[in-house]
Amino acid sequence: MNLEGRKIIVNKSSKELTELLKTPENYKDFMPDGLQKFETRDNGFKFGLQGMPEIALKIDEVDDQKAVLKSASSSLDFSLTATLNPINENQTEVQMLFEGKFNPFIKMMVEKPLQNFINTLTDKIEAYK
């Protein structure tokens, strides 16, 4: 299952975004309303949203072209990637991409909430100061 967020322009350099996305604590600022739990871990974080199970993510790779988060659970196989495309010294195009391997039943249950989550992350990153 692959999902995409819309492409946005962030008024930060790709280097600034890279530094921001390397730090687990910073992801709390991008979480949707309804966040009930957020705890940082070594190289990652765990969060819980209202009406959804808690999800643990690890920061797998961050460079000036992408930030890759992967599931920290062996029972769920997915990644969430923010692609970073520098436009100029102070602006970067960002797009969220989700890739997961789910059975058809799970896919049917999680596809809409995941797309909403990606859309909210995109909106929060776009509005980030």
GROMACS .gro file of C-alpha atoms in nm, residues 34-100:
model
   67
   34GLY     CA    1  -0.601   1.438   1.951
   35LEU     CA    2  -0.247   1.337   2.049
   36GLN     CA    3  -0.286   1.150   2.377
   37LYS     CA    4   0.066   1.020   2.426
   38PHE     CA    5   0.410   1.109   2.294
   39GLU     CA    6   0.734   0.969   2.431
   40THR     CA    7   1.079   0.986   2.281
   41ARG     CA    8   1.303   0.682   2.262
   42ASP     CA    9   1.652   0.613   2.140
   43ASN     CA   10   1.646   0.726   1.779
   44GLY     CA   11   1.266   0.738   1.763
   45PHE     CA   12   0.936   0.799   1.936
   46LYS     CA   13   0.605   0.642   2.029
   47PHE     CA   14   0.274   0.820   1.998
   48GLY     CA   15  -0.092   0.755   2.055
   49LEU     CA   16  -0.384   0.931   1.891
   50GLN     CA   17  -0.743   0.926   2.006
   51GLY     CA   18  -0.918   0.614   1.877
   52MET     CA   19  -0.603   0.453   1.736
   53PRO     CA   20  -0.345   0.208   1.873
   54GLU     CA   21  -0.007   0.347   1.978
   55ILE     CA   22   0.257   0.350   1.707
   56ALA     CA   23   0.634   0.335   1.762
   57LEU     CA   24   0.862   0.476   1.493
   58LYS     CA   25   1.237   0.481   1.460
   59ILE     CA   26   1.429   0.741   1.267
   60ASP     CA   27   1.599   0.518   1.013
   61GLU     CA   28   1.778   0.764   0.785
   62VAL     CA   29   1.797   1.142   0.754
   63ASP     CA   30   1.999   1.330   0.494
   64ASP     CA   31   1.950   1.643   0.283
   65GLN     CA   32   1.719   1.459   0.041
   66LYS     CA   33   1.496   1.254   0.271
   67ALA     CA   34   1.394   1.157   0.622
   68VAL     CA   35   1.283   0.795   0.663
   69LEU     CA   36   1.083   0.671   0.961
   70LYS     CA   37   1.021   0.299   0.998
   71SER     CA   38   0.793   0.098   1.219
   72ALA     CA   39   0.964  -0.010   1.539
   73SER     CA   40   0.727  -0.307   1.562
   74SER     CA   41   0.814  -0.633   1.393
   75SER     CA   42   0.443  -0.704   1.338
   76LEU     CA   43   0.394  -0.396   1.117
   77ASP     CA   44   0.609  -0.342   0.810
   78PHE     CA   45   0.592   0.017   0.689
   79SER     CA   46   0.794   0.330   0.631
   80LEU     CA   47   0.709   0.699   0.617
   81THR     CA   48   0.944   0.910   0.408
   82ALA     CA   49   0.965   1.287   0.378
   83THR     CA   50   1.134   1.372   0.049
   84LEU     CA   51   1.330   1.699   0.060
   85ASN     CA   52   1.389   1.882  -0.266
   86PRO     CA   53   1.577   2.212  -0.225
   87ILE     CA   54   1.430   2.496  -0.431
   88ASN     CA   55   1.673   2.765  -0.315
   89GLU     CA   56   1.874   2.854  -0.003
   90ASN     CA   57   1.562   2.921   0.204
   91GLN     CA   58   1.293   2.696   0.058
   92THR     CA   59   1.247   2.322   0.025
   93GLU     CA   60   0.977   2.118  -0.143
   94VAL     CA   61   0.857   1.842   0.089
   95GLN     CA   62   0.634   1.542   0.021
   96MET     CA   63   0.530   1.265   0.260
   97LEU     CA   64   0.528   0.911   0.118
   98PHE     CA   65   0.392   0.608   0.301
   99GLU     CA   66   0.478   0.253   0.202
  100GLY     CA   67   0.338  -0.043   0.392
   0.00000   0.00000   0.00000
